[in-house]
PDB file of C-alpha atoms in Angstrom:
ATOM      1  CA  MET H   1     -24.094  -2.482  13.113  1.00 46.00           C
ATOM      2  CA  ASN H   2     -22.905   0.800  14.778  1.00 48.00           C
ATOM      3  CA  PRO H   3     -26.056   3.021  15.669  1.00 45.00           C
ATOM      4  CA  ARG H   4     -24.750   6.000  13.555  1.00 49.00           C
ATOM      5  CA  GLU H   5     -23.974   5.274   9.764  1.00 57.00           C
ATOM      6  CA  LEU H   6     -21.155   7.256   8.544  1.00 61.00           C
ATOM      7  CA  THR H   7     -21.709   9.700   5.489  1.00 69.00           C
ATOM      8  CA  VAL H   8     -19.293   9.669   2.531  1.00 68.00           C
ATOM      9  CA  THR H   9     -17.252  12.647   3.857  1.00 77.00           C
ATOM     10  CA  GLU H  10     -16.709  10.865   7.070  1.00 73.00           C
ATOM     11  CA  HIS H  11     -15.589   7.689   5.243  1.00 71.00           C
ATOM     12  CA  LEU H  12     -13.081   9.886   3.301  1.00 80.00           C
ATOM     13  CA  VAL H  13     -12.007  11.414   6.366  1.00 81.00           C
ATOM     14  CA  GLU H  14     -11.588   8.208   8.173  1.00 79.00           C
ATOM     15  CA  LEU H  15      -9.692   6.672   5.332  1.00 80.00           C
ATOM     16  CA  ARG H  16      -7.208   9.637   5.139  1.00 86.00           C
ATOM     17  CA  LYS H  17      -6.715   9.341   8.867  1.00 86.00           C
ATOM     18  CA  ARG H  18      -5.617   5.501   8.283  1.00 85.00           C
ATOM     19  CA  LEU H  19      -3.560   6.122   5.559  1.00 88.00           C
ATOM     20  CA  LEU H  20      -1.701   8.827   7.315  1.00 91.00           C
ATOM     21  CA  ILE H  21      -1.195   6.620  10.466  1.00 89.00           C
ATOM     22  CA  CYS H  22       0.176   3.645   8.119  1.00 88.00           C
ATOM     23  CA  ALA H  23       2.412   6.024   6.316  1.00 90.00           C
ATOM     24  CA  VAL H  24       3.942   7.332   9.496  1.00 91.00           C
ATOM     25  CA  PHE H  25       4.625   4.010  10.835  1.00 90.00           C
ATOM     26  CA  PHE H  26       5.954   2.525   7.518  1.00 91.00           C
ATOM     27  CA  VAL H  27       8.294   5.470   7.544  1.00 92.00           C
ATOM     28  CA  ILE H  28       9.416   4.345  10.876  1.00 93.00           C
ATOM     29  CA  ALA H  29       9.682   0.749   9.870  1.00 92.00           C
ATOM     30  CA  LEU H  30      11.910   1.814   6.747  1.00 93.00           C
ATOM     31  CA  ILE H  31      14.433   3.700   9.066  1.00 93.00           C
ATOM     32  CA  VAL H  32      14.529   0.379  11.425  1.00 93.00           C
ATOM     33  CA  GLY H  33      14.779  -1.708   7.836  1.00 91.00           C
ATOM     34  CA  PHE H  34      17.564   0.530   6.673  1.00 91.00           C
ATOM     35  CA  TYR H  35      19.656  -0.533   9.817  1.00 92.00           C
ATOM     36  CA  LEU H  36      18.757  -4.141   9.433  1.00 92.00           C
ATOM     37  CA  ALA H  37      19.096  -4.544   5.905  1.00 90.00           C
ATOM     38  CA  GLU H  38      22.908  -5.000   6.140  1.00 90.00           C
ATOM     39  CA  PRO H  39      23.104  -7.834   8.354  1.00 92.00           C
ATOM     40  CA  ILE H  40      20.439  -9.836   6.550  1.00 91.00           C
ATOM     41  CA  ILE H  41      22.174  -9.172   3.184  1.00 89.00           C
ATOM     42  CA  LYS H  42      25.418 -10.625   4.819  1.00 88.00           C
ATOM     43  CA  TYR H  43      23.354 -13.616   6.154  1.00 88.00           C
ATOM     44  CA  ILE H  44      22.003 -14.265   2.656  1.00 86.00           C
ATOM     45  CA  GLN H  45      25.333 -13.901   0.956  1.00 84.00           C
ATOM     46  CA  TYR H  46      26.975 -16.171   3.361  1.00 83.00           C
ATOM     47  CA  SER H  47      24.324 -18.830   3.604  1.00 81.00           C
ATOM     48  CA  LYS H  48      24.691 -22.240   2.269  1.00 78.00           C
ATOM     49  CA  GLU H  49      23.089 -21.511  -0.733  1.00 73.00           C
ATOM     50  CA  ALA H  50      25.300 -18.651  -1.924  1.00 74.00           C
ATOM     51  CA  GLU H  51      28.554 -19.818  -0.041  1.00 72.00           C
ATOM     52  CA  GLN H  52      29.780 -21.179  -3.170  1.00 70.00           C
ATOM     53  CA  LEU H  53      28.668 -18.364  -5.661  1.00 73.00           C
ATOM     54  CA  THR H  54      30.510 -15.394  -6.521  1.00 75.00           C
ATOM     55  CA  LEU H  55      27.694 -12.662  -6.723  1.00 77.00           C
ATOM     56  CA  ASN H  56      28.513  -9.743  -9.142  1.00 78.00           C
ATOM     57  CA  ALA H  57      27.511  -6.474  -9.468  1.00 78.00           C
ATOM     58  CA  PHE H  58      26.877  -5.855 -13.106  1.00 80.00           C
ATOM     59  CA  ASN H  59      25.662  -2.180 -12.686  1.00 81.00           C
ATOM     60  CA  VAL H  60      27.053   0.369 -10.292  1.00 83.00           C
ATOM     61  CA  THR H  61      23.549   0.676  -8.645  1.00 84.00           C
ATOM     62  CA  ASP H  62      23.079  -2.700  -8.047  1.00 84.00           C
ATOM     63  CA  PRO H  63      24.407  -2.763  -4.485  1.00 86.00           C
ATOM     64  CA  LEU H  64      22.045   0.316  -3.752  1.00 89.00           C
ATOM     65  CA  VAL H  65      19.124  -1.600  -5.246  1.00 88.00           C
ATOM     66  CA  ILE H  66      19.443  -4.488  -3.169  1.00 90.00           C
ATOM     67  CA  TYR H  67      20.003  -2.648  -0.025  1.00 91.00           C
ATOM     68  CA  LEU H  68      16.734  -0.581  -0.935  1.00 91.00           C
ATOM     69  CA  GLN H  69      14.929  -3.841  -1.629  1.00 90.00           C
ATOM     70  CA  VAL H  70      15.939  -5.538   1.595  1.00 92.00           C
ATOM     71  CA  THR H  71      15.029  -2.333   3.151  1.00 93.00           C
ATOM     72  CA  VAL H  72      11.349  -2.046   2.152  1.00 92.00           C
ATOM     73  CA  PHE H  73      10.993  -5.900   2.793  1.00 90.00           C
ATOM     74  CA  VAL H  74      11.732  -5.566   6.055  1.00 91.00           C
ATOM     75  CA  ALA H  75       9.792  -2.459   6.693  1.00 92.00           C
ATOM     76  CA  PHE H  76       6.639  -4.260   4.894  1.00 89.00           C
ATOM     77  CA  VAL H  77       7.152  -7.155   7.257  1.00 89.00           C
ATOM     78  CA  LEU H  78       7.293  -4.935  10.592  1.00 90.00           C
ATOM     79  CA  SER H  79       4.627  -2.830   9.855  1.00 89.00           C
ATOM     80  CA  SER H  80       2.098  -5.235   8.441  1.00 86.00           C
ATOM     81  CA  PRO H  81       0.730  -6.098  11.775  1.00 86.00           C
ATOM     82  CA  LEU H  82      -0.119  -2.244  12.085  1.00 88.00           C
ATOM     83  CA  LEU H  83      -1.475  -1.864   8.509  1.00 87.00           C
ATOM     84  CA  LEU H  84      -3.776  -4.807   9.095  1.00 84.00           C
ATOM     85  CA  HIS H  85      -5.003  -3.128  12.182  1.00 84.00           C
ATOM     86  CA  GLN H  86      -5.837   0.190  10.518  1.00 85.00           C
ATOM     87  CA  ILE H  87      -7.639  -1.785   7.906  1.00 82.00           C
ATOM     88  CA  TRP H  88      -9.617  -3.615  10.711  1.00 80.00           C
ATOM     89  CA  LEU H  89     -10.505  -0.187  12.336  1.00 80.00           C
ATOM     90  CA  PHE H  90     -11.632   1.289   8.783  1.00 79.00           C
ATOM     91  CA  ILE H  91     -14.051  -1.627   8.297  1.00 78.00           C
ATOM     92  CA  THR H  92     -15.305  -2.260  11.913  1.00 75.00           C
ATOM     93  CA  PRO H  93     -17.737   0.426  11.795  1.00 72.00           C
ATOM     94  CA  GLY H  94     -20.237  -1.954   9.330  1.00 68.00           C
ATOM     95  CA  LEU H  95     -19.540  -4.981  12.036  1.00 66.00           C
ATOM     96  CA  HIS H  96     -21.333  -6.006  14.899  1.00 68.00           C
ATOM     97  CA  GLU H  97     -19.545  -6.290  18.211  1.00 69.00           C
ATOM     98  CA  THR H  98     -19.192  -9.846  18.132  1.00 65.00           C
ATOM     99  CA  GLU H  99     -17.666  -9.579  14.606  1.00 66.00           C
ATOM    100  CA  ARG H 100     -15.242  -6.847  15.761  1.00 73.00           C
ATOM    101  CA  LYS H 101     -13.975  -8.918  18.458  1.00 70.00           C
ATOM    102  CA  ALA H 102     -13.685 -12.054  16.220  1.00 68.00           C
ATOM    103  CA  THR H 103     -11.930 -10.566  13.677  1.00 71.00           C
ATOM    104  CA  LEU H 104      -9.447  -8.653  15.656  1.00 76.00           C
ATOM    105  CA  LYS H 105      -7.738 -11.558  16.814  1.00 78.00           C
ATOM    106  CA  TYR H 106      -6.808 -12.458  13.150  1.00 79.00           C
ATOM    107  CA  ILE H 107      -4.217 -10.161  12.778  1.00 82.00           C
ATOM    108  CA  PRO H 108      -1.509 -11.708  14.842  1.00 85.00           C
ATOM    109  CA  TYR H 109      -2.140 -15.045  12.856  1.00 85.00           C
ATOM    110  CA  SER H 110      -1.890 -13.459   9.625  1.00 85.00           C
ATOM    111  CA  PHE H 111       1.346 -11.871  10.579  1.00 87.00           C
ATOM    112  CA  ILE H 112       2.717 -15.565  11.961  1.00 89.00           C
ATOM    113  CA  LEU H 113       1.408 -17.328   8.790  1.00 89.00           C
ATOM    114  CA  PHE H 114       3.183 -14.813   6.443  1.00 88.00           C
ATOM    115  CA  ILE H 115       6.402 -15.484   8.422  1.00 90.00           C
ATOM    116  CA  ALA H 116       5.751 -19.162   8.091  1.00 89.00           C
ATOM    117  CA  GLY H 117       5.136 -18.983   4.417  1.00 88.00           C
ATOM    118  CA  ALA H 118       8.192 -16.749   3.928  1.00 88.00           C
ATOM    119  CA  SER H 119      10.339 -19.047   6.060  1.00 89.00           C
ATOM    120  CA  PHE H 120       9.090 -22.127   4.248  1.00 86.00           C
ATOM    121  CA  SER H 121      10.071 -21.042   0.978  1.00 86.00           C
ATOM    122  CA  TYR H 122      13.648 -19.542   1.997  1.00 87.00           C
ATOM    123  CA  PHE H 123      14.589 -22.614   4.164  1.00 87.00           C
ATOM    124  CA  VAL H 124      12.744 -25.512   2.207  1.00 83.00           C
ATOM    125  CA  LEU H 125      11.846 -24.588  -1.590  1.00 82.00           C
ATOM    126  CA  PHE H 126      15.039 -21.769  -2.146  1.00 84.00           C
ATOM    127  CA  PRO H 127      17.843 -24.351  -1.602  1.00 83.00           C
ATOM    128  CA  TYR H 128      16.033 -27.150  -3.479  1.00 81.00           C
ATOM    129  CA  VAL H 129      15.651 -24.578  -6.357  1.00 79.00           C
ATOM    130  CA  MET H 130      19.028 -23.636  -6.227  1.00 80.00           C
ATOM    131  CA  HIS H 131      20.586 -27.022  -6.403  1.00 80.00           C
ATOM    132  CA  PHE H 132      18.358 -27.908  -9.219  1.00 78.00           C
ATOM    133  CA  MET H 133      19.514 -24.689 -11.058  1.00 77.00           C
ATOM    134  CA  MET H 134      23.356 -25.451 -10.244  1.00 78.00           C
ATOM    135  CA  GLY H 135      23.003 -28.951 -11.241  1.00 79.00           C
ATOM    136  CA  LEU H 136      21.588 -28.092 -14.669  1.00 76.00           C
ATOM    137  CA  SER H 137      24.098 -25.768 -15.278  1.00 77.00           C
ATOM    138  CA  ALA H 138      27.084 -28.458 -14.745  1.00 76.00           C
ATOM    139  CA  ASP H 139      24.943 -30.922 -17.021  1.00 78.00           C
ATOM    140  CA  LEU H 140      25.069 -28.681 -19.580  1.00 78.00           C
ATOM    141  CA  GLU H 141      28.712 -27.368 -18.887  1.00 75.00           C
ATOM    142  CA  ILE H 142      27.451 -23.643 -18.221  1.00 76.00           C
ATOM    143  CA  LYS H 143      29.337 -21.601 -16.300  1.00 76.00           C
ATOM    144  CA  GLN H 144      27.156 -19.241 -14.030  1.00 75.00           C
ATOM    145  CA  THR H 145      27.920 -15.531 -13.622  1.00 75.00           C
ATOM    146  CA  ILE H 146      25.502 -14.701 -11.209  1.00 78.00           C
ATOM    147  CA  GLY H 147      24.569 -10.982 -10.716  1.00 81.00           C
ATOM    148  CA  ILE H 148      23.620 -10.039  -6.949  1.00 84.00           C
ATOM    149  CA  ASN H 149      20.600  -8.011  -8.131  1.00 84.00           C
ATOM    150  CA  ALA H 150      19.185 -10.918 -10.108  1.00 83.00           C
ATOM    151  CA  TYR H 151      20.015 -13.441  -7.190  1.00 85.00           C
ATOM    152  CA  PHE H 152      18.192 -11.156  -4.588  1.00 86.00           C
ATOM    153  CA  SER H 153      15.172 -10.427  -7.156  1.00 84.00           C
ATOM    154  CA  PHE H 154      14.827 -14.066  -7.647  1.00 83.00           C
ATOM    155  CA  LEU H 155      14.749 -14.916  -3.746  1.00 86.00           C
ATOM    156  CA  PHE H 156      11.930 -12.301  -3.414  1.00 85.00           C
ATOM    157  CA  ARG H 157       9.820 -13.820  -6.067  1.00 81.00           C
ATOM    158  CA  LEU H 158       9.926 -17.033  -4.304  1.00 82.00           C
ATOM    159  CA  VAL H 159       9.471 -15.796  -0.617  1.00 86.00           C
ATOM    160  CA  MET H 160       6.821 -13.110  -1.157  1.00 85.00           C
ATOM    161  CA  PRO H 161       4.107 -15.087  -2.960  1.00 83.00           C
ATOM    162  CA  PHE H 162       4.501 -17.819  -0.518  1.00 85.00           C
ATOM    163  CA  GLY H 163       4.186 -15.411   2.363  1.00 87.00           C
ATOM    164  CA  ILE H 164       0.775 -14.235   0.578  1.00 85.00           C
ATOM    165  CA  VAL H 165      -0.609 -17.394  -0.148  1.00 86.00           C
ATOM    166  CA  PHE H 166      -0.178 -18.661   3.479  1.00 87.00           C
ATOM    167  CA  GLN H 167      -2.530 -16.108   4.370  1.00 87.00           C
ATOM    168  CA  LEU H 168      -5.496 -18.119   2.572  1.00 87.00           C
ATOM    169  CA  PRO H 169      -6.685 -19.657   6.118  1.00 88.00           C
ATOM    170  CA  VAL H 170      -7.064 -16.494   7.801  1.00 87.00           C
ATOM    171  CA  VAL H 171      -8.660 -14.747   4.534  1.00 85.00           C
ATOM    172  CA  THR H 172     -11.241 -17.570   4.277  1.00 88.00           C
ATOM    173  CA  LEU H 173     -11.910 -17.510   8.045  1.00 85.00           C
ATOM    174  CA  PHE H 174     -12.381 -13.788   7.927  1.00 82.00           C
ATOM    175  CA  LEU H 175     -14.702 -14.116   5.176  1.00 83.00           C
ATOM    176  CA  ALA H 176     -16.674 -17.015   6.498  1.00 85.00           C
ATOM    177  CA  ARG H 177     -16.939 -15.249   9.983  1.00 80.00           C
ATOM    178  CA  LEU H 178     -18.456 -12.346   8.026  1.00 77.00           C
ATOM    179  CA  GLY H 179     -21.084 -14.506   6.212  1.00 79.00           C
ATOM    180  CA  ILE H 180     -19.544 -13.843   2.900  1.00 82.00           C
ATOM    181  CA  LEU H 181     -17.839 -16.914   2.019  1.00 84.00           C
ATOM    182  CA  ASN H 182     -19.652 -20.335   2.479  1.00 85.00           C
ATOM    183  CA  PRO H 183     -17.223 -23.123   2.873  1.00 86.00           C
ATOM    184  CA  GLU H 184     -18.854 -25.632   1.193  1.00 87.00           C
ATOM    185  CA  LEU H 185     -18.153 -23.627  -1.750  1.00 88.00           C
ATOM    186  CA  MET H 186     -14.612 -24.186  -1.524  1.00 87.00           C
ATOM    187  CA  VAL H 187     -15.610 -27.960  -1.290  1.00 88.00           C
ATOM    188  CA  LYS H 188     -17.748 -27.575  -4.208  1.00 88.00           C
ATOM    189  CA  PHE H 189     -15.072 -26.039  -6.429  1.00 89.00           C
ATOM    190  CA  ARG H 190     -11.977 -27.962  -4.679  1.00 88.00           C
ATOM    191  CA  LYS H 191     -10.906 -29.468  -8.054  1.00 88.00           C
ATOM    192  CA  TYR H 192     -10.720 -26.159  -9.783  1.00 90.00           C
ATOM    193  CA  ALA H 193      -8.894 -24.639  -6.944  1.00 89.00           C
ATOM    194  CA  TYR H 194      -6.489 -27.369  -6.924  1.00 90.00           C
ATOM    195  CA  PHE H 195      -5.836 -26.754 -10.705  1.00 91.00           C
ATOM    196  CA  VAL H 196      -5.123 -23.084  -9.881  1.00 89.00           C
ATOM    197  CA  LEU H 197      -2.762 -24.009  -7.160  1.00 87.00           C
ATOM    198  CA  VAL H 198      -0.876 -26.379  -9.185  1.00 87.00           C
ATOM    199  CA  VAL H 199      -0.562 -23.502 -11.854  1.00 86.00           C
ATOM    200  CA  ILE H 200       1.042 -21.298  -9.134  1.00 83.00           C
ATOM    201  CA  ALA H 201       3.502 -24.359  -8.356  1.00 81.00           C
ATOM    202  CA  VAL H 202       4.532 -24.564 -11.797  1.00 81.00           C
ATOM    203  CA  PHE H 203       5.520 -20.734 -12.096  1.00 79.00           C
ATOM    204  CA  LEU H 204       7.049 -20.818  -8.539  1.00 73.00           C
ATOM    205  CA  ALA H 205       9.233 -24.204  -8.717  1.00 67.00           C
ATOM    206  CA  PRO H 206      11.624 -25.203 -11.407  1.00 64.00           C
ATOM    207  CA  PRO H 207      10.424 -27.275 -14.369  1.00 65.00           C
ATOM    208  CA  ASP H 208      10.688 -30.436 -13.214  1.00 67.00           C
ATOM    209  CA  PHE H 209       7.772 -33.039 -11.458  1.00 73.00           C
ATOM    210  CA  ILE H 210       9.540 -33.359  -8.194  1.00 72.00           C
ATOM    211  CA  SER H 211       9.849 -29.743  -7.527  1.00 71.00           C
ATOM    212  CA  ASN H 212       6.226 -28.908  -8.561  1.00 76.00           C
ATOM    213  CA  VAL H 213       4.873 -31.694  -6.270  1.00 80.00           C
ATOM    214  CA  ILE H 214       7.295 -30.205  -3.141  1.00 77.00           C
ATOM    215  CA  VAL H 215       5.561 -26.641  -3.909  1.00 80.00           C
ATOM    216  CA  ALA H 216       2.173 -28.028  -4.532  1.00 84.00           C
ATOM    217  CA  ILE H 217       1.434 -30.484  -1.317  1.00 85.00           C
ATOM    218  CA  PRO H 218       1.780 -27.343   1.095  1.00 85.00           C
ATOM    219  CA  LEU H 219      -0.494 -25.364  -1.016  1.00 87.00           C
ATOM    220  CA  PHE H 220      -3.089 -28.196  -0.910  1.00 90.00           C
ATOM    221  CA  VAL H 221      -2.555 -28.773   2.807  1.00 89.00           C
ATOM    222  CA  ILE H 222      -3.169 -24.843   3.227  1.00 89.00           C
ATOM    223  CA  TYR H 223      -6.396 -25.135   1.219  1.00 90.00           C
ATOM    224  CA  GLU H 224      -7.696 -28.209   3.325  1.00 91.00           C
ATOM    225  CA  ILE H 225      -6.799 -26.222   6.426  1.00 90.00           C
ATOM    226  CA  SER H 226      -8.383 -23.350   5.194  1.00 90.00           C
ATOM    227  CA  ILE H 227     -11.880 -25.432   4.605  1.00 90.00           C
ATOM    228  CA  ILE H 228     -11.756 -26.557   8.101  1.00 90.00           C
ATOM    229  CA  ILE H 229     -10.944 -23.187   9.540  1.00 88.00           C
ATOM    230  CA  ALA H 230     -13.844 -21.593   7.416  1.00 87.00           C
ATOM    231  CA  ARG H 231     -16.134 -24.118   8.333  1.00 88.00           C
ATOM    232  CA  ARG H 232     -15.846 -22.988  12.137  1.00 86.00           C
ATOM    233  CA  GLY H 233     -15.715 -19.429  11.384  1.00 83.00           C
ATOM    234  CA  TYR H 234     -19.118 -19.827   9.354  1.00 84.00           C
ATOM    235  CA  ARG H 235     -20.743 -21.980  12.057  1.00 84.00           C
ATOM    236  CA  LYS H 236     -20.028 -19.062  14.268  1.00 80.00           C
ATOM    237  CA  PHE H 237     -21.439 -16.712  12.055  1.00 78.00           C
ATOM    238  CA  LEU H 238     -25.013 -18.744  11.928  1.00 79.00           C
ATOM    239  CA  GLN H 239     -24.807 -18.649  15.698  1.00 77.00           C
ATOM    240  CA  ALA H 240     -24.000 -15.027  16.133  1.00 73.00           C
ATOM    241  CA  GLU H 241     -26.904 -14.177  13.469  1.00 73.00           C
ATOM    242  CA  ALA H 242     -29.508 -16.584  15.334  1.00 75.00           C
ATOM    243  CA  MET H 243     -28.535 -14.766  18.578  1.00 75.00           C
ATOM    244  CA  LEU H 244     -29.128 -11.471  16.832  1.00 72.00           C
ATOM    245  CA  LEU H 245     -32.259 -12.618  15.501  1.00 73.00           C
ATOM    246  CA  GLU H 246     -33.509 -13.847  18.681  1.00 73.00           C
ATOM    247  CA  GLU H 247     -32.573 -10.552  20.493  1.00 72.00           C
ATOM    248  CA  GLU H 248     -34.523  -8.774  17.861  1.00 71.00           C
ATOM    249  CA  ARG H 249     -37.672 -10.892  18.537  1.00 74.00           C
ATOM    250  CA  ILE H 250     -37.318 -10.357  22.268  1.00 79.00           C
ATOM    251  CA  ALA H 251     -36.707  -6.744  21.614  1.00 75.00           C
ATOM    252  CA  ALA H 252     -39.718  -6.415  19.185  1.00 74.00           C
ATOM    253  CA  GLU H 253     -42.159  -8.318  21.484  1.00 73.00           C
ATOM    254  CA  ARG H 254     -40.940  -6.257  24.660  1.00 78.00           C
ATOM    255  CA  GLU H 255     -41.800  -3.092  22.453  1.00 78.00           C
ATOM    256  CA  GLN H 256     -45.127  -4.501  22.002  1.00 76.00           C
ATOM    257  CA  VAL H 257     -45.876  -5.386  25.131  1.00 71.00           C
ATOM    258  CA  GLU H 258     -44.903  -1.925  26.273  1.00 74.00           C
ATOM    259  CA  ARG H 259     -47.191  -0.163  23.783  1.00 76.00           C
ATOM    260  CA  LEU H 260     -50.099  -2.192  24.605  1.00 74.00           C
ATOM    261  CA  LEU H 261     -49.514  -1.362  28.610  1.00 73.00           C
ATOM    262  CA  ALA H 262     -49.154   2.418  27.322  1.00 71.00           C
ATOM    263  CA  GLU H 263     -52.361   1.994  25.717  1.00 71.00           C
ATOM    264  CA  GLN H 264     -54.432   0.434  28.254  1.00 72.00           C
ATOM    265  CA  ARG H 265     -53.044   3.254  30.811  1.00 72.00           C
ATOM    266  CA  ARG H 266     -54.233   5.984  28.198  1.00 71.00           C
ATOM    267  CA  GLN H 267     -57.699   4.164  28.293  1.00 70.00           C
ATOM    268  CA  ILE H 268     -57.935   4.011  32.307  1.00 71.00           C
ATOM    269  CA  GLU H 269     -56.862   7.599  32.256  1.00 69.00           C
ATOM    270  CA  GLU H 270     -59.513   8.468  29.662  1.00 67.00           C
ATOM    271  CA  LEU H 271     -62.257   6.510  31.791  1.00 67.00           C
ATOM    272  CA  ASN H 272     -60.909   8.133  34.903  1.00 68.00           C
ATOM    273  CA  ASP H 273     -61.381  11.501  33.338  1.00 61.00           C
TER     274      ASP H 273
END
């Protein structure tokens, strides 16, 4: 722990500082996202999934709404490493030195996992979902008239949750490294966790068994990887705690010896007087 505990006022000042930094960098990321939004929108419009579709604007503001949505999404992705770093800086006063060094390394992994989850959703799940929906429309002899706003909103509803769910290994490792989460609890409640993941898969995927399996299997794999990683983190936490207790024991013994020596010197000085 830091030698001096922060007061409530100091915590609020520190929080204000971190929020201000986050806001400044998010605005900068918004500016960058504004220039990247158009090529990203065109890439999605002319992708294999959308090339045979006619995306319509049913409201005058639809193009602007899409542009702003993509801009904010890009800004969120670009600024997320710095946002995580600011969160880390805010909580570090409550961490030991070893915990600070260990948890700092999780930030790039968190960013990579978010990109991996979003990429899996866009390149693997989204094409399958679109194929299923178009096939269902054809079977029912329904001609789809798709709004561009609805298309992009549907895409974001698939991409964002997977980017967040893929954070699970980093979150569990972080909590286990701090001793908050015991990985054996994850093993004990595995069946309940699997049930929750199946429910998530049902909400994210089309309503057919194959789609649910395609979505659920990666979620199960992520959960099992999280258990393995959390065990390593929890083991390091126990080792760090043992080392800290040993250091405190040695320091206490040294302090006791110094007190005894000081007492002996005082007694010798009194005898000499």
